[in-house]
Coordinates of C-alpha atoms in Angstrom, one line a residue:
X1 CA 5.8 6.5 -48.7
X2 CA 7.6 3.6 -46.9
X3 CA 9.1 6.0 -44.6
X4 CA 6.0 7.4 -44.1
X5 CA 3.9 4.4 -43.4
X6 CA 7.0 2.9 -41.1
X7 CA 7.0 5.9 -39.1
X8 CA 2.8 5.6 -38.7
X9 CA 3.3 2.4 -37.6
X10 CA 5.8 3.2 -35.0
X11 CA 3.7 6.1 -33.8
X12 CA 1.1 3.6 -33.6
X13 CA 3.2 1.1 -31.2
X14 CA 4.2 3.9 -29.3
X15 CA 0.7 4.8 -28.1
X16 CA -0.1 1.3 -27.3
X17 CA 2.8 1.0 -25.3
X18 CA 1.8 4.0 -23.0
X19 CA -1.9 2.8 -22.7
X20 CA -0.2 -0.5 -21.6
X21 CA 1.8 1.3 -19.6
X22 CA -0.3 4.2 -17.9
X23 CA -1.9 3.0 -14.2
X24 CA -4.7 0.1 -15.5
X25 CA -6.0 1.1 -11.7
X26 CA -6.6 4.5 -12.5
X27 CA -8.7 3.5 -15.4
X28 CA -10.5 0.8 -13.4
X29 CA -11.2 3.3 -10.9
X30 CA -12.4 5.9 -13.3
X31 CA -14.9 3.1 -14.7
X32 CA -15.7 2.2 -11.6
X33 CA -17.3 5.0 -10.1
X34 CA -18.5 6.2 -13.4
X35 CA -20.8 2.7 -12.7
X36 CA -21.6 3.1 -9.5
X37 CA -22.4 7.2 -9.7
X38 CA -25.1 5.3 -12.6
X39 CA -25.9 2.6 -10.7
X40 CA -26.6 5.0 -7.1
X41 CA -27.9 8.5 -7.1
X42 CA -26.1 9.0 -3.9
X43 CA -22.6 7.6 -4.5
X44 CA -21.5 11.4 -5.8
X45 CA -23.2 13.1 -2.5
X46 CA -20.4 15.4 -0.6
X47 CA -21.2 13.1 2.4
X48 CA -20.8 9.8 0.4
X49 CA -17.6 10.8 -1.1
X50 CA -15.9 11.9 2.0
X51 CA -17.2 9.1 4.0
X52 CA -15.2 7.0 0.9
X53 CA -11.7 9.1 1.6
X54 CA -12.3 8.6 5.2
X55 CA -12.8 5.1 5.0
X56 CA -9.8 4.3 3.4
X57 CA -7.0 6.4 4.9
X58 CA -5.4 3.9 6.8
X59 CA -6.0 1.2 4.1
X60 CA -3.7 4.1 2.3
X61 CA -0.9 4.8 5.0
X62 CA 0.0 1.0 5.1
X63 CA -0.5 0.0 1.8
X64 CA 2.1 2.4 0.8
X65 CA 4.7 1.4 3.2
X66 CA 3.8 -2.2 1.7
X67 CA 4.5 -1.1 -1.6
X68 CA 8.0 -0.8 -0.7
X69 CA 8.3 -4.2 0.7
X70 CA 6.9 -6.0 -2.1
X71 CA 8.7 -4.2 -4.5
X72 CA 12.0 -5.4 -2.8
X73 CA 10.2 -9.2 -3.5
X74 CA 9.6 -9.4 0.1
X75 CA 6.2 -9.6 2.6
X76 CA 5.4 -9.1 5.7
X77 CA 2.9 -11.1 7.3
X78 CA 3.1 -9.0 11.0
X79 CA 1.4 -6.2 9.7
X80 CA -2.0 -6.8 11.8
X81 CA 0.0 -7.8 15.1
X82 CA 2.1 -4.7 14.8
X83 CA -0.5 -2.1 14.3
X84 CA -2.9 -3.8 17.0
X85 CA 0.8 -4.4 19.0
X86 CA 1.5 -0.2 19.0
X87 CA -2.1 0.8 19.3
X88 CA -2.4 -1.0 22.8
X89 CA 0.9 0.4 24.2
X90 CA 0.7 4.4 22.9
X91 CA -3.2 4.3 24.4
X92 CA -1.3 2.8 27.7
X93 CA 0.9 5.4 27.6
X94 CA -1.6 7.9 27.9
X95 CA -3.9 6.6 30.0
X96 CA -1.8 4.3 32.6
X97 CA 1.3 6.3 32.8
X98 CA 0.0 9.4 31.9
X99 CA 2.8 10.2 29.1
X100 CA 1.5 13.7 26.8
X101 CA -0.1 12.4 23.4
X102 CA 3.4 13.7 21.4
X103 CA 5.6 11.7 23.7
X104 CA 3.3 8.4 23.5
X105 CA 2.5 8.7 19.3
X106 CA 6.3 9.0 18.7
X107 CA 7.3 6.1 21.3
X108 CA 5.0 4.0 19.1
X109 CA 6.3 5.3 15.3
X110 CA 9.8 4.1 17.3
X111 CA 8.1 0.9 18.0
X112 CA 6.8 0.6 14.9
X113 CA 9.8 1.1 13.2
X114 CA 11.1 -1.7 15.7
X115 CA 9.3 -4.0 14.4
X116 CA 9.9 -3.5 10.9
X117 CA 13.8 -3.4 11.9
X118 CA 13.5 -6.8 13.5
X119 CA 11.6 -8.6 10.4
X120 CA 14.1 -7.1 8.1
X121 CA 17.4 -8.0 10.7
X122 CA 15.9 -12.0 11.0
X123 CA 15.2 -12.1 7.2
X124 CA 18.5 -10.6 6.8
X125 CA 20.6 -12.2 9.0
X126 CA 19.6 -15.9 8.9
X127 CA 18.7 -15.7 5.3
X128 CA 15.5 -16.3 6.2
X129 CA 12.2 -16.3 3.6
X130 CA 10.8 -12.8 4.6
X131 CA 7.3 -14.8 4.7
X132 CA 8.4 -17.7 7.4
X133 CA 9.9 -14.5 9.7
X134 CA 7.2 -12.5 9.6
X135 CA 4.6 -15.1 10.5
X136 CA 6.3 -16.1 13.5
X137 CA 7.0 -12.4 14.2
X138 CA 3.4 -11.8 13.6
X139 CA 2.2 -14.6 16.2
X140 CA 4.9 -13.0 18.8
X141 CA 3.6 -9.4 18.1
X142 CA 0.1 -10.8 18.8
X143 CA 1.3 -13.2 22.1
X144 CA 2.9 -9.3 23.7
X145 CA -0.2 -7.7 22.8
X146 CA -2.2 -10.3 24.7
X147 CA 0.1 -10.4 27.7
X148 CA 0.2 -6.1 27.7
X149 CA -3.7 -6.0 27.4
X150 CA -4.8 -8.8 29.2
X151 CA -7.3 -8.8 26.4
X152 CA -9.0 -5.9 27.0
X153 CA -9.2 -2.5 25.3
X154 CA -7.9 0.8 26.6
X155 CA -10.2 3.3 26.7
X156 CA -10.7 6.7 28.6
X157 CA -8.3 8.0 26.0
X158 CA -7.5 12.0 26.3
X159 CA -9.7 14.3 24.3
X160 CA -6.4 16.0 22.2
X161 CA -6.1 12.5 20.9
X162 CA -9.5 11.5 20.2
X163 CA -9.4 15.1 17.9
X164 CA -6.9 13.6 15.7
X165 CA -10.2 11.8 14.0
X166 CA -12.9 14.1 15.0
X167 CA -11.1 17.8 13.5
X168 CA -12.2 18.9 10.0
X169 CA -10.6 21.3 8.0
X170 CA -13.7 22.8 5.9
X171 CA -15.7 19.3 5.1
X172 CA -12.9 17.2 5.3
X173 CA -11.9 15.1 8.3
X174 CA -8.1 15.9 9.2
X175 CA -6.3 12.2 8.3
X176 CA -7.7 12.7 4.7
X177 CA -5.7 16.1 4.6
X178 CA -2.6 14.2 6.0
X179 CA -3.0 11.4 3.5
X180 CA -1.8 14.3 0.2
X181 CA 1.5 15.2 1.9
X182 CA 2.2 11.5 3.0
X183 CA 1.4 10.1 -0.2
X184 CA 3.5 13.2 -1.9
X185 CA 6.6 11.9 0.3
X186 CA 6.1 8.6 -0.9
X187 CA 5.8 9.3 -4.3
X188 CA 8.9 11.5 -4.4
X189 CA 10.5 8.8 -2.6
X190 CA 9.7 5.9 -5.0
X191 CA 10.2 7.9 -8.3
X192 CA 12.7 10.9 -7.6
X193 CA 15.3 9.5 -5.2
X194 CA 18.1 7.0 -5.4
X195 CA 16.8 5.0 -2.7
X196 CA 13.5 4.5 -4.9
X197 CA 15.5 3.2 -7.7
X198 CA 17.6 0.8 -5.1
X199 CA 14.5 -0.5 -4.0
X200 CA 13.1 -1.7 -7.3
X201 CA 16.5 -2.9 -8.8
X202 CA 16.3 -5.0 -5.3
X203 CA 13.3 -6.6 -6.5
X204 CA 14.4 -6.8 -9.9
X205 CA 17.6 -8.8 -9.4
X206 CA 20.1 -9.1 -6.2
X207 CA 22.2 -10.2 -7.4
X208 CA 23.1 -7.6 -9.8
X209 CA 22.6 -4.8 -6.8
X210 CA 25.3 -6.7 -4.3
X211 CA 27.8 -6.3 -7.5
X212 CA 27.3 -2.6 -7.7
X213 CA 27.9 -2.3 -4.2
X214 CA 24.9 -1.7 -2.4
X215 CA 24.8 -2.6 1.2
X216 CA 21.4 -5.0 0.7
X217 CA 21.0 -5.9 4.1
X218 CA 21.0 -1.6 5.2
X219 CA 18.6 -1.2 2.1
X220 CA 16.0 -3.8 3.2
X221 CA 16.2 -2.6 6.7
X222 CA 15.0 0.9 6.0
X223 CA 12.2 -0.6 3.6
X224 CA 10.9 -2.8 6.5
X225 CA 11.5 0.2 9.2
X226 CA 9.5 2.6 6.9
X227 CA 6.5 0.2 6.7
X228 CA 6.5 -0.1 10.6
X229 CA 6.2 3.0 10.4
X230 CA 3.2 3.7 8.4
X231 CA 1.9 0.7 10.6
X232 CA 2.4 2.9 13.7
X233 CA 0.4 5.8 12.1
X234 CA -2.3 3.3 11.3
X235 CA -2.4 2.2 15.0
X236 CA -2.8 6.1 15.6
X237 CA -5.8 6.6 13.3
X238 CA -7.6 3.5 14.3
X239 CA -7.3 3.7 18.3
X240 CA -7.9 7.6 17.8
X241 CA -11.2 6.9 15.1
X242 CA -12.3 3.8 17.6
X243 CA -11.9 6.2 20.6
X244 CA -10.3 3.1 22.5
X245 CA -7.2 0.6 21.5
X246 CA -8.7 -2.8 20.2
X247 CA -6.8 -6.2 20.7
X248 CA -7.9 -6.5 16.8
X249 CA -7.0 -3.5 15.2
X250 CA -5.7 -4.1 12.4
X251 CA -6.7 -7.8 11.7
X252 CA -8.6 -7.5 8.7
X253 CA -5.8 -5.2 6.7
X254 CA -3.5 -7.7 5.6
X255 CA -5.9 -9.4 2.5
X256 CA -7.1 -5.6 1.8
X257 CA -3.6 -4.2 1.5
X258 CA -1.9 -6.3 -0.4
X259 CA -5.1 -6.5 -2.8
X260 CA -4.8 -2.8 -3.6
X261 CA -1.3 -2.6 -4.3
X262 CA -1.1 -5.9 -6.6
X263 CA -4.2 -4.3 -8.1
X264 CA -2.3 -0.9 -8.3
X265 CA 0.7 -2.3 -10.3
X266 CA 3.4 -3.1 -7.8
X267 CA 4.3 -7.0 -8.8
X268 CA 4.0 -9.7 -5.6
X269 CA 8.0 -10.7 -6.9
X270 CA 9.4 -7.4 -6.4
X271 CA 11.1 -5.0 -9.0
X272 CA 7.9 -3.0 -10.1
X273 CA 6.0 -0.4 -8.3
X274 CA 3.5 2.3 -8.7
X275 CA 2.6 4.2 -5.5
X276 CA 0.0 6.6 -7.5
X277 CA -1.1 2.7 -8.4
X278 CA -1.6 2.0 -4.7
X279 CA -3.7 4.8 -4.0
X280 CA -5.7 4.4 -6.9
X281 CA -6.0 0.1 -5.5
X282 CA -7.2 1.4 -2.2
X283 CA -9.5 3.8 -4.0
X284 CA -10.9 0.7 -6.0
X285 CA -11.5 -1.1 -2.5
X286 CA -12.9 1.5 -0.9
X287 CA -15.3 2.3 -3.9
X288 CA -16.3 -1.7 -4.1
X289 CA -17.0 -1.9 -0.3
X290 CA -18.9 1.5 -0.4
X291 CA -21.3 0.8 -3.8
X292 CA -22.0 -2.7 -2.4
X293 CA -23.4 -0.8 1.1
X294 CA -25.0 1.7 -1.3
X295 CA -26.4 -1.4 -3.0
X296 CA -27.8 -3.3 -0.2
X297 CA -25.2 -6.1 -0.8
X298 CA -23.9 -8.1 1.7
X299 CA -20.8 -7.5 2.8
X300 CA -19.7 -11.3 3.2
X301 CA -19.3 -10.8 -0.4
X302 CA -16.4 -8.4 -0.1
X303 CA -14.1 -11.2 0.7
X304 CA -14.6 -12.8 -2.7
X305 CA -15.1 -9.7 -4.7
X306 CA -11.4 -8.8 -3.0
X307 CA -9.5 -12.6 -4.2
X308 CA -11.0 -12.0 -7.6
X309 CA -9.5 -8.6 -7.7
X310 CA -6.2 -9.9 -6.9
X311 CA -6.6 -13.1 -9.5
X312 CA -7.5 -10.3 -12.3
X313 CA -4.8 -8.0 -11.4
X314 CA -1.6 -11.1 -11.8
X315 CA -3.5 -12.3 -14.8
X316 CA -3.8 -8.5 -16.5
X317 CA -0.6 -8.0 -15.3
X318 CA 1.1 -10.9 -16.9
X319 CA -1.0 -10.1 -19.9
X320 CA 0.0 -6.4 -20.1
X321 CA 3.4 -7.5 -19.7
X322 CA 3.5 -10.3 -22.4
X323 CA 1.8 -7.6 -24.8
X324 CA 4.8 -4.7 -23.5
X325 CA 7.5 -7.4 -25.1
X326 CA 5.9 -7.9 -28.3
X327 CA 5.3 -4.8 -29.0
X328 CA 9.3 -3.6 -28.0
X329 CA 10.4 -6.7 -30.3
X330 CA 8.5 -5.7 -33.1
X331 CA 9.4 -2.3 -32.7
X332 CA 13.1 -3.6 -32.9
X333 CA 12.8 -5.8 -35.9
X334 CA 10.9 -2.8 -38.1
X335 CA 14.1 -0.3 -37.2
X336 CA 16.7 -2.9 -37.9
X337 CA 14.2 -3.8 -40.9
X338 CA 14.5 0.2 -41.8
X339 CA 17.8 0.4 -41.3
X340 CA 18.7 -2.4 -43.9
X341 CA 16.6 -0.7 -46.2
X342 CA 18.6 2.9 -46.1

């Protein structure tokens, strides 16, 4: 009987533990548009729903790449400048020196990448708080952009390019089929590789990764590369959407980004992540600005709506986390408890 009831009781702890545990985003979402498919007759339309994807590819793109960064217990402030930064120089490419679109979109992934490899070198190499470099980065990124532009856009862009955002496959816009294999990579990355698992013992404890003899400063360089350049892609999607290269691009990404991947799981200290918890963030986002249009409500209210979403994300987090620990200590004391009973 007492084994019998002990093992209930463990069975019971165990399936707490995995609700705890299983993506609270994904069940936000789920709730979410189960609200808002109530709430608005057209939210479920074909045209509504891939309007929704559409909208929040390149939120997608760079919030994964920023996964990776905060999970190392880093940030990067550049983001906006970067993105606006390689938008402004590929369409200048094209259209100024006549480069083909292949030869100017992987000049700017390389620039991208550049970027990223200079935050993570100054962070690295002057022991720097990732958050000081990357402002002043940032505010450089921005001062070449103006100088490049002369703050104006760059238009006249070739038609192959402009395709990039106007070619569907069936009733799908082509960047939303790009986003599965992307997010796939990233996913494999994070989860199946031992880079994945470097990254989130780097955010976990430093320390502990110099001692087994990982090269930290190579390790955060290729997290900060890789964001630069998902970054780059963004800069594609935008300037190609946009049909023109704006000094602003990218501007109003930084609050939205790092919202949906706190919100998906990934902690703002580094050593957790949850790229299926990123998508489903930006999915939240994109669903919250989407029913509020479908809503008639105005959109100045995003902007709160978004810094509530990241205060209930830390504080369900912490919660979640506080509740994983009793349950493993009390799961401890009933086997020792057990054990001194046989």
């Amino acid at each position: 009987m007492t084994d019998t009831t002990s093992s209930s009781e463990h069975g019971g702890v165990a399936a707490l533990r995995r609700v705890l545990v299983l993506n609270k985003a994904m069940l936000f979402a789920i709730v979410l548009a189960i609200g808002l498919a109530l709430t608005s007759p057209y939210f479920l339309m074909q045209q509504n729903l891939v309007a929704l994807l559409e909208q929040i590819v390149v939120m997608t793109i760079v919030a994964l790449g920023y996964t990776l960064i905060l999970a190392t217990g880093e940030i990067d402030l550049s983001l906006g400048g970067v993105i606006a930064l390689v938008g402004v120089v590929m369409a200048k490419l094209m259209v100024d020196y006549s480069l083909p679109m292949e030869v100017a979109i992987l000049l700017g992934m390389v620039l991208g990448a550049g970027c990223g490899a200079l935050n993570a070198f100054l962070t690295t190499r002057f022991n720097l708080p990732s958050f000081i470099v990357t402002l002043a980065t940032g505010a450089l990124f921005t001062g070449v952009l103006y100088i490049i532009s002369n703050l104006v856009p760059v238009s006249n862009l070739p038609p192959e390019f402009l395709a990039i955002s106007r070619t569907r496959i069936g009733p799908f816009p082509l960047p939303v089929i790009l986003l599965i294999p992307v997010v796939i990579g990233f996913y494999v990355l994070a989860t199946k590789t031992v880079f994945g698992q470097h990254v989130i013992a780097l955010g976990g404890n430093p320390e502990a990764v110099r001692v087994a003899g990982i090269n930290v400063e190579r390790l955060r360089l290729k997290v900060f590369m890789i964001a630069g350049a998902c970054y780059a892609v963004a800069a594609v999607l935008l300037t190609a959407r946009s049909a023109s290269a704006q000094i602003a691009a990218g501007s109003n990404l930084l609050l939205l980004v790092i919202t949906a991947v706190v919100i998906g799981g990934t902690a703002l200290m580094g050593g957790k992540a949850s790229i299926i918890g990123t998508v489903f963030g930006c999915l939240i986002l994109g669903m919250i600005s989407n029913g509020m249009n479908l809503l008639g409500v105005n959109a100045n209210y995003q902007i709160v709506v978004q810094g509530l979403l990241i205060l209930f994300a830390l504080v369900l987090d912490v919660e979640s986390t506080k509740m994983l620990l009793r349950l493993d200590k009390r799961s401890m004391l009933r086997r020792r408890q057990s054990g001194d009973t046989k």
